[in-house]
Amino acid sequence: MGLPLMSNLFASPGRLLLANSLLAFSLAASVAPTTSLAQTTAAANPLLAPWAGPYGGIPPFDKVTVSQFEPALEAGMAQNLAEIQAIATNAQAPTFDNTIAALERAGQRLDEIQTVYGIWSGTLSTPEVQAIQRKMAPRMAAFTDQISQNEPLFRRVETLYNSPDKKKLTPEQQRLTWVYYNNFVRAGAKLDATAKTRLSAINQQLAGLFTRFSQNVLADETDSVLVLKAPADLGGLSASLRDDAANAAAARKVAAAGVITNTRSSIDPFLTYSDQRKLREKAWRMFVNRGDNGGAHDNNALITEILQLRAERAKLLGYKTHAHWRLDNTMAKTPEKAMALMEQVWTPAVARVKQEVADMQALAKKEGATFQIEPWDYRYYAEKVRKERYDLDQNEVKQYLQLDKMREGMFWVAGELFGFTFSPVSNVPVYHPDVKVWEVKDKTSGKPVGLWYFDPYARPGKRSGAWMNAYRNQERMDGNAVTTIVSNNSNFVKGKDGEPTLISWTDATTLFHEFGHALHGLSSNVTYPSLSGTSVVRDYVEFPSQVLENWLATPQVLQKFAVHYQTGKPIPQALVDRIEKAATFNQGFETTEFLGSALIDMKLHLAGDRKIDPDKFERETLAQLGMPREIVMRHRTPQFSHVFSSDGYSAGYYSYLWSVVLAADAYQAFTEGGGPYDKAVGQRLTKSIFSVGNTVDPADAYRTFRGRDPQIEALMRERGFPVTTSKTPKASKQPAAKPAGKKS
């Protein structure tokens, strides 16, 4: 498999108290809601009411209006601060229940409000929503800081963390205590008053900059399109792609033969099949220059400011650079270990690119071309080489990949590996007509597991890429079993009504990847919500999703669900054989474009407080690395939302590669056993990886599953790269509270 998942923007809003305090919402000063806001009632604002209805309560999407967000957020923050203050000023000596567990119970109303707000921000981002985002981001950052810098509260947590009685707690309680303590310290709880004030100011600034960055990228994606004026402009495109372009034109009310929108799901197929080279170049430049066009939506100045503020914050917190701060709480532990892994893969990947380009150049020359292969030619000629060498046409494959059938295939895999059943429900409100909902149950016991929402199609105001959300985390605190609610979100081009949506093999792989995140959440079996599901370190969270990609290509899935959209016949075995034979094809491109982004991300954040011109830094650093001229980064710096729309993947984009080493090695356990549906290996995967959330140190969890540390050889073989005896970077065990440990 390749790395189609690099476009994924994984998100999981859980209790935003402390667990995510340094991610989407940074930190800052003070929030003092007005009396009128504090007195806002649920009757006037449904966002303030507890989630009601079936399935343990569901989001009230049918009752929400944009005007309700600001007052709901203000009132929710006021309520949460009152809860926090009650914990901090408790006259009784701190105990696990009156401090740590109390923190877990606090903030539920605000968490539900922020969940709905986040959905509107990411999928229904109108100008009205964006105005609220710009206003609220610094204020929410300020609110978070009021918690992380609450000295009496931290003293209670610190007392419990250092208490010898901690050993009497369960391993999960010890783990949670460490998580809270670690989060407080990493958020600056031990700083003096002056440093705390500056830290708050920095994070408040960052919160506003992140919002502006995201909105600039969204504006370029929404406002820029490539208009295909005449039928000749559709040259080379398949019938389904022509229909997609025509549908996009109709949706935008553009009188033309078609429209190519500025999202990867629309651009990549056009670059792969269009025989109009000048139009390919236009499409490519439109896409790679998002956020880099000058004017109001240019992100370069914002990036410079973000990097400066991050560097200053890292020094305040006692770290050499932002990269050292971010990786201190991961499996890799240090930037040096992450860099070592990337460099180990970079050299063979670039060598493979040179071979790929030579093959493409030879084919182009044979066809009479007199130009050198450029970035806008790469996908087009790679597809030609694929067809010539392997007799494999991705358009032929696409006819067997119907979106609905692939979804059914994912459900079937979930049943075989995890024992889940999925049943569609109609008694649940949704935020857009495209969204559908399924109830998930345990196949054996019939007990409810949760709900799965699916939002598959692109639309204006929806951020690009694919991602998973957790609307509600699984937990069983205080004897109450709370089931999870998760969603998967994609940006497929919607076909005509009544016609199936055909997707590429890459898109199908991404679909399985994101479903892996959902299964990680659905499989959770822990007590405390902050340790639930996907609440794990950044370079581990992509592991469960990466590993699930492998089941797409299993014969059981392909024979049952990869059926021709017209005849209903399963994909021919001869075509499957050709897909398998070509599995390592184009891995130089796939790996290098990803690593280009990951290396730039890391090097930007290792540069310390040096003032950086993003375009110049990108250009010069890629030249130093020996980036092939025919390839650009998968995410160029001015549109690198993973890194600059929050702190989430900053100095952490390498984590996809780190996780894919785990995934490739883990899947090998199945191939060494009874195959992909080996029940014993599957049960071990569920028990050791998918169900434990953040209750177990990831290094320990992996060793429990595999019996050893991961090895890089499986990844190198998967990519078709030379297998060396180089030592795989080893994960450092986190200094947890003695149970199995893991991050916050």
Tab-separated table of N, CA and C in Angstrom, residues 327 331-342 654 658 729-733:
chain	number	residue	atom	x	y	z
A	327	LEU	N	7.732	16.462	21.056
A	327	LEU	CA	8.073	15.040	21.004
A	327	LEU	C	8.415	14.453	22.368
A	331	MET	N	5.955	8.563	21.456
A	331	MET	CA	6.748	7.335	21.416
A	331	MET	C	8.187	7.623	21.008
A	332	ALA	N	8.357	8.504	20.031
A	332	ALA	CA	9.699	8.807	19.545
A	332	ALA	C	10.548	9.468	20.620
A	333	LYS	N	9.928	10.297	21.409
A	333	LYS	CA	10.537	10.985	22.543
A	333	LYS	C	11.419	12.162	22.163
A	334	THR	N	12.209	12.038	21.092
A	334	THR	CA	13.097	13.129	20.685
A	334	THR	C	13.010	13.345	19.182
A	335	PRO	N	13.252	14.590	18.720
A	335	PRO	CA	13.286	14.836	17.276
A	335	PRO	C	14.354	14.008	16.577
A	336	GLU	N	15.443	13.732	17.276
A	336	GLU	CA	16.534	12.979	16.661
A	336	GLU	C	16.077	11.580	16.258
A	337	LYS	N	15.262	10.934	17.095
A	337	LYS	CA	14.775	9.591	16.757
A	337	LYS	C	13.814	9.641	15.574
A	338	ALA	N	12.963	10.656	15.554
A	338	ALA	CA	12.042	10.797	14.427
A	338	ALA	C	12.813	11.069	13.139
A	339	MET	N	13.805	11.941	13.215
A	339	MET	CA	14.616	12.246	12.040
A	339	MET	C	15.364	11.009	11.554
A	340	ALA	N	15.864	10.208	12.476
A	340	ALA	CA	16.609	9.004	12.094
A	340	ALA	C	15.734	8.064	11.274
A	341	LEU	N	14.476	7.899	11.682
A	341	LEU	CA	13.568	7.041	10.931
A	341	LEU	C	13.297	7.626	9.549
A	342	MET	N	13.019	8.921	9.487
A	342	MET	CA	12.717	9.538	8.196
A	342	MET	C	13.906	9.455	7.245
A	654	TYR	N	5.720	13.494	11.034
A	654	TYR	CA	6.480	12.245	10.930
A	654	TYR	C	5.684	11.058	11.475
A	658	TRP	N	6.035	6.821	11.465
A	658	TRP	CA	6.275	6.052	12.682
A	658	TRP	C	5.166	5.010	12.857
A	729	PRO	N	14.307	2.598	14.915
A	729	PRO	CA	14.254	3.480	16.079
A	729	PRO	C	13.328	2.908	17.131
A	730	LYS	N	13.806	2.856	18.342
A	730	LYS	CA	13.054	2.214	19.422
A	730	LYS	C	12.295	3.259	20.216
A	731	ALA	N	11.054	2.933	20.533
A	731	ALA	CA	10.239	3.848	21.317
A	731	ALA	C	10.746	3.904	22.748
A	732	SER	N	10.734	5.100	23.313
A	732	SER	CA	11.112	5.264	24.707
A	732	SER	C	9.882	5.135	25.575
A	733	LYS	N	10.048	4.398	26.646
A	733	LYS	CA	8.915	4.258	27.553
A	733	LYS	C	8.715	5.549	28.316
